[in-house]
Amino acid sequence: MFSKDEIIDILQDNKANSEIFELADKTRAKYSGNAVHLRALIEFSNNCKCFCKYCGLRCENKKLQRYRMQPDEIVSTAKTAVGAGYKTVVLQSGEDAFFTRDIMCKIIENIKKLGPAVTLSIGERSKDDYKAFKDAGADRYLLRIETTDKNLYKKMHPHMDFENRLKCLKNLKELGYETGTGCLVGLPGQTIESLAEDILFFKEIDADMVGIGPFIPHPDTPLGDFSHGNFHLALKVMALTRILLKNVNIPATTAMETLKPDGRLIALKSGANVVMPNVTSPLYIEKYEIYPGKAAPADDIIQTRTEIEQKISSIGRTISLGCGFRGEIS
Ligand code: 5AD
């Protein structure tokens, strides 16, 4: 629909913003319906072996108090979330070697017995691991490419390999996962052109889910003194992704809410159709500090859900009763 040059023009120029947001909203209504899919997010370990320059969980951040939920605790949190009405549980962590293939598989199997769709967001693993997780019942996997600009990728991710990340995404697709990717908007050194390429990349790999959020500096990282990404630019990258990819699932990300009050509701009116309320125990939530000021949920899972449901109905949208696979209108 849009060429790369047209995407660049739209991203650079703010004159047509409201038309773009409206078109994204109409596209969302036509291809994904009016219902918002809620995903219960469990941040089960903040241990991470990676060095991502923007992320507060990076292994060199010695100020962060590390935690690791035990498998039983992860399953019981999932159980509470299912009891509260969630049809999808998202298991997210840093890249933590404690969670071996076997340990992960047992967790997945036990959660699947409770009925929900299971999404994993635990980073780069071998194809055999991905296969074992799939066989254990995992349905979806989130692995943001973060940026498709190879030079920037290298600068942002010491000791990581862009080609391996691509390979992981390809493996996930081949194994039949609904595969999610996405990018950060506003990384130091990122160009508008590379954001246009990010959007075209999502289309090219036929991503099923795309998460887009503004970069937010964390003081205990090498990027602590840079300024945050622009909210409207991130929103526009998201809106254009909706317009181009049509029926994909797009979350209204927490990073949007962190930069702007009601940022998630604005995102829901500009192309997003998913919200991922955080159901992690308050004991851990503040330690999962990818960036500071993460919008805090209520103290208990039921209350968090009630609050988010109220917000969603306040903008005339409903809560999905289904698992919310790509293109499911419920
Ligand atoms: N600001 C915004 N988003 C961040 N993430 C990591 N660090 C930051 C930050 N400082 C995002 C990454 C990752 C996701 C889980 O969180 O895109 O994929």
mmCIF file of C-alpha atoms and ligand atoms in Angstrom:
data_model
loop_
_atom_site.group_PDB
_atom_site.id
_atom_site.type_symbol
_atom_site.label_atom_id
_atom_site.label_comp_id
_atom_site.label_asym_id
_atom_site.label_seq_id
_atom_site.Cartn_x
_atom_site.Cartn_y
_atom_site.Cartn_z
ATOM 1 C CA MET A 1 0.000 0.000 0.000
ATOM 2 C CA PHE A 2 2.668 2.540 0.997
ATOM 3 C CA SER A 3 6.145 2.599 -0.527
ATOM 4 C CA LYS A 4 9.213 3.130 1.652
ATOM 5 C CA ASP A 5 9.438 6.761 0.514
ATOM 6 C CA GLU A 6 5.799 7.364 1.372
ATOM 7 C CA ILE A 7 6.295 5.841 4.812
ATOM 8 C CA ILE A 8 9.300 8.098 5.382
ATOM 9 C CA ASP A 9 7.238 11.150 4.326
ATOM 10 C CA ILE A 10 4.434 10.232 6.701
ATOM 11 C CA LEU A 11 6.843 9.653 9.588
ATOM 12 C CA GLN A 12 8.672 12.919 8.958
ATOM 13 C CA ASP A 13 5.688 15.168 8.468
ATOM 14 C CA ASN A 14 3.097 15.663 11.200
ATOM 15 C CA LYS A 15 0.436 17.312 9.024
ATOM 16 C CA ALA A 16 -1.488 14.147 8.252
ATOM 17 C CA ASN A 17 -1.186 12.560 11.709
ATOM 18 C CA SER A 18 -4.884 12.579 12.543
ATOM 19 C CA GLU A 19 -5.803 11.070 9.157
ATOM 20 C CA ILE A 20 -3.222 8.314 9.662
ATOM 21 C CA PHE A 21 -4.480 7.529 13.164
ATOM 22 C CA GLU A 22 -8.084 7.433 11.899
ATOM 23 C CA LEU A 23 -7.215 5.162 9.003
ATOM 24 C CA ALA A 24 -5.352 2.833 11.372
ATOM 25 C CA ASP A 25 -8.385 2.784 13.677
ATOM 26 C CA LYS A 26 -10.716 1.922 10.767
ATOM 27 C CA THR A 27 -8.330 -0.785 9.551
ATOM 28 C CA ARG A 28 -8.251 -2.266 13.058
ATOM 29 C CA ALA A 29 -12.067 -2.235 13.255
ATOM 30 C CA LYS A 30 -12.424 -3.903 9.846
ATOM 31 C CA TYR A 31 -9.792 -6.639 10.251
ATOM 32 C CA SER A 32 -9.589 -7.230 14.015
ATOM 33 C CA GLY A 33 -12.984 -6.098 15.266
ATOM 34 C CA ASN A 34 -14.052 -4.041 18.228
ATOM 35 C CA ALA A 35 -13.008 -6.383 21.021
ATOM 36 C CA VAL A 36 -9.734 -5.902 22.853
ATOM 37 C CA HIS A 37 -7.743 -9.029 23.671
ATOM 38 C CA LEU A 38 -6.310 -9.044 27.189
ATOM 39 C CA ARG A 39 -3.126 -10.976 27.886
ATOM 40 C CA ALA A 40 -1.969 -11.638 31.451
ATOM 41 C CA LEU A 41 1.713 -10.779 31.634
ATOM 42 C CA ILE A 42 3.891 -12.665 34.138
ATOM 43 C CA GLU A 43 7.422 -11.283 34.459
ATOM 44 C CA PHE A 44 8.926 -14.355 36.071
ATOM 45 C CA SER A 45 12.662 -13.597 36.202
ATOM 46 C CA ASN A 46 14.736 -10.447 35.812
ATOM 47 C CA ASN A 47 18.010 -12.364 35.494
ATOM 48 C CA CYS A 48 19.538 -11.734 32.097
ATOM 49 C CA LYS A 49 22.799 -12.628 30.408
ATOM 50 C CA CYS A 50 22.484 -9.899 27.760
ATOM 51 C CA PHE A 51 24.137 -6.477 27.513
ATOM 52 C CA CYS A 52 21.410 -4.524 25.635
ATOM 53 C CA LYS A 53 22.478 -0.924 26.122
ATOM 54 C CA TYR A 54 18.952 0.419 26.707
ATOM 55 C CA CYS A 55 17.624 -2.211 29.102
ATOM 56 C CA GLY A 56 17.648 -2.008 32.903
ATOM 57 C CA LEU A 57 17.852 -5.806 33.166
ATOM 58 C CA ARG A 58 21.233 -5.904 31.375
ATOM 59 C CA CYS A 59 23.701 -8.128 33.218
ATOM 60 C CA GLU A 60 26.089 -5.255 33.928
ATOM 61 C CA ASN A 61 23.471 -3.399 35.973
ATOM 62 C CA LYS A 62 24.684 -4.364 39.435
ATOM 63 C CA LYS A 63 22.224 -2.032 41.163
ATOM 64 C CA LEU A 64 19.237 -4.150 40.234
ATOM 65 C CA GLN A 65 18.064 -6.655 42.817
ATOM 66 C CA ARG A 66 17.535 -9.881 40.926
ATOM 67 C CA TYR A 67 14.641 -12.309 41.445
ATOM 68 C CA ARG A 68 13.475 -15.538 39.953
ATOM 69 C CA MET A 69 10.001 -16.951 40.502
ATOM 70 C CA GLN A 70 9.961 -20.688 41.058
ATOM 71 C CA PRO A 71 8.036 -22.896 38.598
ATOM 72 C CA ASP A 72 5.199 -23.581 41.076
ATOM 73 C CA GLU A 73 4.806 -19.901 41.742
ATOM 74 C CA ILE A 74 4.657 -19.144 38.006
ATOM 75 C CA VAL A 75 1.952 -21.769 37.506
ATOM 76 C CA SER A 76 -0.066 -20.547 40.477
ATOM 77 C CA THR A 77 0.096 -16.948 39.198
ATOM 78 C CA ALA A 78 -1.150 -18.217 35.833
ATOM 79 C CA LYS A 79 -3.966 -20.030 37.632
ATOM 80 C CA THR A 80 -5.081 -16.849 39.362
ATOM 81 C CA ALA A 81 -4.968 -15.011 36.025
ATOM 82 C CA VAL A 82 -7.098 -17.689 34.335
ATOM 83 C CA GLY A 83 -9.524 -17.476 37.270
ATOM 84 C CA ALA A 84 -9.748 -13.722 36.694
ATOM 85 C CA GLY A 85 -10.858 -14.360 33.108
ATOM 86 C CA TYR A 86 -7.632 -14.170 31.095
ATOM 87 C CA LYS A 87 -7.560 -16.381 27.995
ATOM 88 C CA THR A 88 -3.854 -15.864 27.327
ATOM 89 C CA VAL A 89 -0.888 -15.972 29.679
ATOM 90 C CA VAL A 90 2.375 -14.346 28.569
ATOM 91 C CA LEU A 91 5.515 -15.669 30.251
ATOM 92 C CA GLN A 92 8.276 -13.093 30.009
ATOM 93 C CA SER A 93 11.786 -13.008 31.481
ATOM 94 C CA GLY A 94 15.327 -11.935 30.845
ATOM 95 C CA GLU A 95 17.551 -14.526 29.170
ATOM 96 C CA ASP A 96 17.901 -16.699 32.254
ATOM 97 C CA ALA A 97 19.777 -20.028 31.918
ATOM 98 C CA PHE A 98 18.056 -21.394 35.035
ATOM 99 C CA PHE A 99 14.989 -22.015 32.876
ATOM 100 C CA THR A 100 16.280 -24.991 30.930
ATOM 101 C CA ARG A 101 14.287 -26.642 28.192
ATOM 102 C CA ASP A 102 12.849 -29.208 30.626
ATOM 103 C CA ILE A 103 11.927 -26.704 33.313
ATOM 104 C CA MET A 104 10.183 -24.456 30.763
ATOM 105 C CA CYS A 105 8.326 -27.399 29.229
ATOM 106 C CA LYS A 106 6.936 -28.463 32.609
ATOM 107 C CA ILE A 107 5.761 -24.926 33.338
ATOM 108 C CA ILE A 108 4.097 -24.670 29.913
ATOM 109 C CA GLU A 109 2.405 -28.088 30.261
ATOM 110 C CA ASN A 110 1.041 -27.221 33.681
ATOM 111 C CA ILE A 111 -0.310 -23.879 32.519
ATOM 112 C CA LYS A 112 -1.855 -25.390 29.384
ATOM 113 C CA LYS A 113 -3.830 -27.790 31.625
ATOM 114 C CA LEU A 114 -5.602 -24.696 32.947
ATOM 115 C CA GLY A 115 -6.852 -23.856 29.440
ATOM 116 C CA PRO A 116 -5.291 -20.593 28.248
ATOM 117 C CA ALA A 117 -3.205 -19.820 25.194
ATOM 118 C CA VAL A 118 0.447 -19.494 26.215
ATOM 119 C CA THR A 119 2.806 -16.884 24.822
ATOM 120 C CA LEU A 120 6.522 -16.994 25.548
ATOM 121 C CA SER A 121 8.849 -14.008 25.606
ATOM 122 C CA ILE A 122 12.148 -15.385 26.864
ATOM 123 C CA GLY A 123 14.606 -14.412 24.160
ATOM 124 C CA GLU A 124 16.868 -16.284 21.793
ATOM 125 C CA ARG A 125 16.969 -20.070 22.174
ATOM 126 C CA SER A 126 17.881 -23.006 19.929
ATOM 127 C CA LYS A 127 15.392 -24.345 17.397
ATOM 128 C CA ASP A 128 15.228 -27.552 19.447
ATOM 129 C CA ASP A 129 14.193 -25.573 22.513
ATOM 130 C CA TYR A 130 11.555 -23.709 20.501
ATOM 131 C CA LYS A 131 10.271 -27.035 19.189
ATOM 132 C CA ALA A 132 10.115 -28.562 22.670
ATOM 133 C CA PHE A 133 8.206 -25.529 23.985
ATOM 134 C CA LYS A 134 5.784 -25.798 21.057
ATOM 135 C CA ASP A 135 5.288 -29.517 21.690
ATOM 136 C CA ALA A 136 4.658 -28.706 25.361
ATOM 137 C CA GLY A 137 1.782 -26.483 24.218
ATOM 138 C CA ALA A 138 3.141 -22.962 23.701
ATOM 139 C CA ASP A 139 1.087 -21.099 21.090
ATOM 140 C CA ARG A 140 2.891 -17.831 20.515
ATOM 141 C CA TYR A 141 6.323 -16.262 20.892
ATOM 142 C CA LEU A 142 7.409 -12.640 21.167
ATOM 143 C CA LEU A 143 10.878 -11.658 20.009
ATOM 144 C CA ARG A 144 11.310 -8.070 18.960
ATOM 145 C CA ILE A 145 13.911 -7.401 16.306
ATOM 146 C CA GLU A 146 14.347 -4.071 18.196
ATOM 147 C CA THR A 147 15.787 -2.370 15.069
ATOM 148 C CA THR A 148 16.464 -3.593 11.527
ATOM 149 C CA ASP A 149 19.376 -1.165 11.145
ATOM 150 C CA LYS A 150 22.256 -3.651 11.377
ATOM 151 C CA ASN A 151 24.849 -1.086 12.501
ATOM 152 C CA LEU A 152 22.570 0.291 15.180
ATOM 153 C CA TYR A 153 21.641 -3.256 16.220
ATOM 154 C CA LYS A 154 25.317 -4.017 16.723
ATOM 155 C CA LYS A 155 25.879 -0.875 18.796
ATOM 156 C CA MET A 156 22.845 -1.514 20.966
ATOM 157 C CA HIS A 157 23.438 -5.231 21.522
ATOM 158 C CA PRO A 158 27.059 -6.079 22.410
ATOM 159 C CA HIS A 159 27.834 -9.798 22.006
ATOM 160 C CA MET A 160 24.657 -10.410 20.031
ATOM 161 C CA ASP A 161 24.173 -11.234 16.391
ATOM 162 C CA PHE A 162 21.501 -9.714 14.166
ATOM 163 C CA GLU A 163 21.580 -12.748 11.873
ATOM 164 C CA ASN A 164 20.863 -15.064 14.794
ATOM 165 C CA ARG A 165 17.877 -12.990 15.802
ATOM 166 C CA LEU A 166 16.513 -13.262 12.264
ATOM 167 C CA LYS A 167 17.147 -16.988 12.361
ATOM 168 C CA CYS A 168 15.209 -17.291 15.628
ATOM 169 C CA LEU A 169 12.225 -15.477 14.093
ATOM 170 C CA LYS A 170 12.378 -17.730 11.047
ATOM 171 C CA ASN A 171 12.560 -20.851 13.247
ATOM 172 C CA LEU A 172 9.565 -19.710 15.288
ATOM 173 C CA LYS A 173 7.506 -19.156 12.142
ATOM 174 C CA GLU A 174 8.535 -22.536 10.714
ATOM 175 C CA LEU A 175 7.534 -24.286 13.931
ATOM 176 C CA GLY A 176 4.043 -22.827 13.645
ATOM 177 C CA TYR A 177 4.119 -20.283 16.439
ATOM 178 C CA GLU A 178 2.103 -17.140 16.105
ATOM 179 C CA THR A 179 5.185 -14.986 16.023
ATOM 180 C CA GLY A 180 5.477 -11.498 17.417
ATOM 181 C CA THR A 181 8.209 -9.006 16.776
ATOM 182 C CA GLY A 182 8.558 -5.234 17.015
ATOM 183 C CA CYS A 183 10.882 -2.348 17.548
ATOM 184 C CA LEU A 184 11.908 0.473 19.812
ATOM 185 C CA VAL A 185 11.308 4.013 18.588
ATOM 186 C CA GLY A 186 13.766 6.763 19.450
ATOM 187 C CA LEU A 187 16.942 4.827 20.126
ATOM 188 C CA PRO A 188 19.967 7.129 20.010
ATOM 189 C CA GLY A 189 21.239 7.132 16.420
ATOM 190 C CA GLN A 190 18.071 5.649 14.916
ATOM 191 C CA THR A 191 16.925 7.199 11.632
ATOM 192 C CA ILE A 192 13.432 7.710 10.227
ATOM 193 C CA GLU A 193 14.499 5.642 7.239
ATOM 194 C CA SER A 194 15.346 2.688 9.461
ATOM 195 C CA LEU A 195 11.925 2.953 11.140
ATOM 196 C CA ALA A 196 10.348 2.735 7.667
ATOM 197 C CA GLU A 197 12.445 -0.364 7.081
ATOM 198 C CA ASP A 198 11.294 -1.808 10.408
ATOM 199 C CA ILE A 199 7.659 -1.487 9.290
ATOM 200 C CA LEU A 200 8.397 -3.122 5.935
ATOM 201 C CA PHE A 201 10.280 -5.885 7.747
ATOM 202 C CA PHE A 202 7.211 -6.718 9.870
ATOM 203 C CA LYS A 203 5.259 -7.145 6.644
ATOM 204 C CA GLU A 204 8.002 -9.098 4.897
ATOM 205 C CA ILE A 205 8.319 -11.738 7.624
ATOM 206 C CA ASP A 206 4.522 -11.871 7.972
ATOM 207 C CA ALA A 207 4.614 -11.141 11.709
ATOM 208 C CA ASP A 208 1.438 -12.178 13.526
ATOM 209 C CA MET A 209 1.929 -9.663 16.337
ATOM 210 C CA VAL A 210 3.870 -6.428 16.435
ATOM 211 C CA GLY A 211 4.816 -4.568 19.628
ATOM 212 C CA ILE A 212 6.093 -1.032 19.254
ATOM 213 C CA GLY A 213 7.145 1.272 22.037
ATOM 214 C CA PRO A 214 9.153 4.435 22.587
ATOM 215 C CA PHE A 215 12.657 4.116 24.032
ATOM 216 C CA ILE A 216 12.728 5.262 27.663
ATOM 217 C CA PRO A 217 16.189 5.909 29.154
ATOM 218 C CA HIS A 218 17.138 3.956 32.259
ATOM 219 C CA PRO A 219 19.654 5.786 34.494
ATOM 220 C CA ASP A 220 21.626 2.628 35.288
ATOM 221 C CA THR A 221 22.396 1.863 31.630
ATOM 222 C CA PRO A 222 24.902 3.384 29.175
ATOM 223 C CA LEU A 223 21.993 5.274 27.534
ATOM 224 C CA GLY A 224 20.791 6.866 30.763
ATOM 225 C CA ASP A 225 21.522 10.435 29.650
ATOM 226 C CA PHE A 226 19.744 10.278 26.288
ATOM 227 C CA SER A 227 16.235 11.594 25.827
ATOM 228 C CA HIS A 228 13.198 9.395 25.423
ATOM 229 C CA GLY A 229 11.582 8.520 22.107
ATOM 230 C CA ASN A 230 8.781 10.659 20.745
ATOM 231 C CA PHE A 231 5.321 9.390 21.713
ATOM 232 C CA HIS A 232 3.612 10.469 18.480
ATOM 233 C CA LEU A 233 6.359 9.016 16.326
ATOM 234 C CA ALA A 234 6.021 5.660 18.111
ATOM 235 C CA LEU A 235 2.243 5.902 17.693
ATOM 236 C CA LYS A 236 2.658 6.582 13.993
ATOM 237 C CA VAL A 237 5.008 3.626 13.490
ATOM 238 C CA MET A 238 2.313 1.521 15.176
ATOM 239 C CA ALA A 239 -0.515 3.032 13.085
ATOM 240 C CA LEU A 240 1.356 2.465 9.824
ATOM 241 C CA THR A 241 2.051 -1.121 10.878
ATOM 242 C CA ARG A 242 -1.701 -1.622 11.327
ATOM 243 C CA ILE A 243 -2.469 -0.046 7.951
ATOM 244 C CA LEU A 244 0.057 -2.230 6.157
ATOM 245 C CA LEU A 245 -0.377 -5.532 8.018
ATOM 246 C CA LYS A 246 -4.165 -5.323 8.483
ATOM 247 C CA ASN A 247 -5.254 -8.242 10.711
ATOM 248 C CA VAL A 248 -2.254 -8.607 13.021
ATOM 249 C CA ASN A 249 -2.434 -8.279 16.791
ATOM 250 C CA ILE A 250 -0.945 -5.027 18.032
ATOM 251 C CA PRO A 251 -0.586 -4.263 21.730
ATOM 252 C CA ALA A 252 -1.028 -0.845 23.234
ATOM 253 C CA THR A 253 2.319 -1.022 25.000
ATOM 254 C CA THR A 254 3.104 -0.099 28.592
ATOM 255 C CA ALA A 255 5.941 2.136 27.353
ATOM 256 C CA MET A 256 3.285 4.298 25.609
ATOM 257 C CA GLU A 257 1.409 4.633 28.912
ATOM 258 C CA THR A 258 4.645 5.469 30.736
ATOM 259 C CA LEU A 259 5.297 8.457 28.465
ATOM 260 C CA LYS A 260 1.740 9.759 28.383
ATOM 261 C CA PRO A 261 -1.224 9.386 30.739
ATOM 262 C CA ASP A 262 -3.762 7.168 28.985
ATOM 263 C CA GLY A 263 -1.141 6.429 26.332
ATOM 264 C CA ARG A 264 -2.527 2.920 25.974
ATOM 265 C CA LEU A 265 -6.052 4.191 25.312
ATOM 266 C CA ILE A 266 -4.674 6.570 22.690
ATOM 267 C CA ALA A 267 -2.879 3.592 21.120
ATOM 268 C CA LEU A 268 -6.115 1.556 21.158
ATOM 269 C CA LYS A 269 -7.750 4.368 19.168
ATOM 270 C CA SER A 270 -4.853 4.466 16.684
ATOM 271 C CA GLY A 271 -4.605 0.853 15.543
ATOM 272 C CA ALA A 272 -3.903 -1.284 18.637
ATOM 273 C CA ASN A 273 -6.244 -4.112 19.706
ATOM 274 C CA VAL A 274 -4.392 -5.832 22.576
ATOM 275 C CA VAL A 275 -3.567 -4.880 26.160
ATOM 276 C CA MET A 276 -1.184 -6.865 28.353
ATOM 277 C CA PRO A 277 -2.026 -6.162 31.995
ATOM 278 C CA ASN A 278 0.782 -7.050 34.336
ATOM 279 C CA VAL A 279 -0.310 -9.772 36.778
ATOM 280 C CA THR A 280 3.099 -10.288 38.381
ATOM 281 C CA SER A 281 3.115 -10.038 42.173
ATOM 282 C CA PRO A 282 3.897 -6.514 43.450
ATOM 283 C CA LEU A 283 6.823 -8.167 45.271
ATOM 284 C CA TYR A 284 8.592 -8.494 41.926
ATOM 285 C CA ILE A 285 7.006 -5.980 39.628
ATOM 286 C CA GLU A 286 9.187 -3.037 40.593
ATOM 287 C CA LYS A 287 12.307 -5.160 40.146
ATOM 288 C CA TYR A 288 11.429 -5.939 36.534
ATOM 289 C CA GLU A 289 12.698 -2.513 35.677
ATOM 290 C CA ILE A 290 13.371 -2.589 31.935
ATOM 291 C CA TYR A 291 12.923 1.196 32.086
ATOM 292 C CA PRO A 292 11.897 3.475 34.966
ATOM 293 C CA GLY A 293 8.360 4.652 35.679
ATOM 294 C CA LYS A 294 6.674 1.563 34.233
ATOM 295 C CA ALA A 295 2.938 2.242 34.596
ATOM 296 C CA ALA A 296 2.034 0.435 37.822
ATOM 297 C CA PRO A 297 -0.975 -1.876 37.913
ATOM 298 C CA ALA A 298 -3.275 -2.315 40.912
ATOM 299 C CA ASP A 299 -2.254 -4.516 43.837
ATOM 300 C CA ASP A 300 -4.271 -7.545 42.917
ATOM 301 C CA ILE A 301 -5.064 -9.351 39.712
ATOM 302 C CA ILE A 302 -8.865 -8.938 39.864
ATOM 303 C CA GLN A 303 -8.630 -5.218 40.575
ATOM 304 C CA THR A 304 -6.137 -4.710 37.735
ATOM 305 C CA ARG A 305 -8.526 -6.433 35.364
ATOM 306 C CA THR A 306 -11.564 -4.467 36.525
ATOM 307 C CA GLU A 307 -9.701 -1.176 36.077
ATOM 308 C CA ILE A 308 -8.520 -2.013 32.594
ATOM 309 C CA GLU A 309 -11.974 -3.272 31.563
ATOM 310 C CA GLN A 310 -13.493 0.024 32.705
ATOM 311 C CA LYS A 311 -10.971 2.022 30.706
ATOM 312 C CA ILE A 312 -11.580 -0.065 27.609
ATOM 313 C CA SER A 313 -15.367 0.316 27.826
ATOM 314 C CA SER A 314 -14.937 4.070 28.345
ATOM 315 C CA ILE A 315 -13.729 4.273 24.727
ATOM 316 C CA GLY A 316 -16.588 2.148 23.400
ATOM 317 C CA ARG A 317 -14.677 -1.087 23.019
ATOM 318 C CA THR A 318 -15.482 -4.535 24.403
ATOM 319 C CA ILE A 319 -13.368 -7.265 25.980
ATOM 320 C CA SER A 320 -12.720 -10.288 23.793
ATOM 321 C CA LEU A 321 -14.100 -13.606 25.008
ATOM 322 C CA GLY A 322 -11.746 -15.661 22.841
ATOM 323 C CA CYS A 323 -8.064 -16.480 22.904
ATOM 324 C CA GLY A 324 -7.414 -13.754 20.372
ATOM 325 C CA PHE A 325 -5.428 -15.439 17.661
ATOM 326 C CA ARG A 326 -4.522 -13.330 14.640
ATOM 327 C CA GLY A 327 -7.577 -12.022 12.834
ATOM 328 C CA GLU A 328 -10.027 -13.536 15.351
ATOM 329 C CA ILE A 329 -13.029 -11.285 15.654
ATOM 330 C CA SER A 330 -14.903 -11.965 18.884
HETATM 331 N N1 5AD B 1 12.669 1.576 26.879
HETATM 332 C C1 5AD B 1 11.622 1.034 26.210
HETATM 333 N N2 5AD B 1 11.500 -0.278 25.943
HETATM 334 C C2 5AD B 1 12.486 -1.089 26.362
HETATM 335 N N3 5AD B 1 12.665 -2.421 26.228
HETATM 336 C C3 5AD B 1 13.818 -2.757 26.829
HETATM 337 N N4 5AD B 1 14.395 -1.677 27.367
HETATM 338 C C4 5AD B 1 13.605 -0.612 27.069
HETATM 339 C C5 5AD B 1 13.675 0.792 27.329
HETATM 340 N N5 5AD B 1 14.693 1.327 27.996
HETATM 341 C C6 5AD B 1 11.756 -3.281 25.463
HETATM 342 C C7 5AD B 1 12.511 -4.087 24.397
HETATM 343 C C8 5AD B 1 12.178 -5.516 24.734
HETATM 344 C C9 5AD B 1 10.909 -5.396 25.538
HETATM 345 C C10 5AD B 1 10.606 -6.543 26.418
HETATM 346 O O1 5AD B 1 11.134 -4.226 26.299
HETATM 347 O O2 5AD B 1 12.001 -3.747 23.109
HETATM 348 O O3 5AD B 1 12.001 -6.351 23.607
#
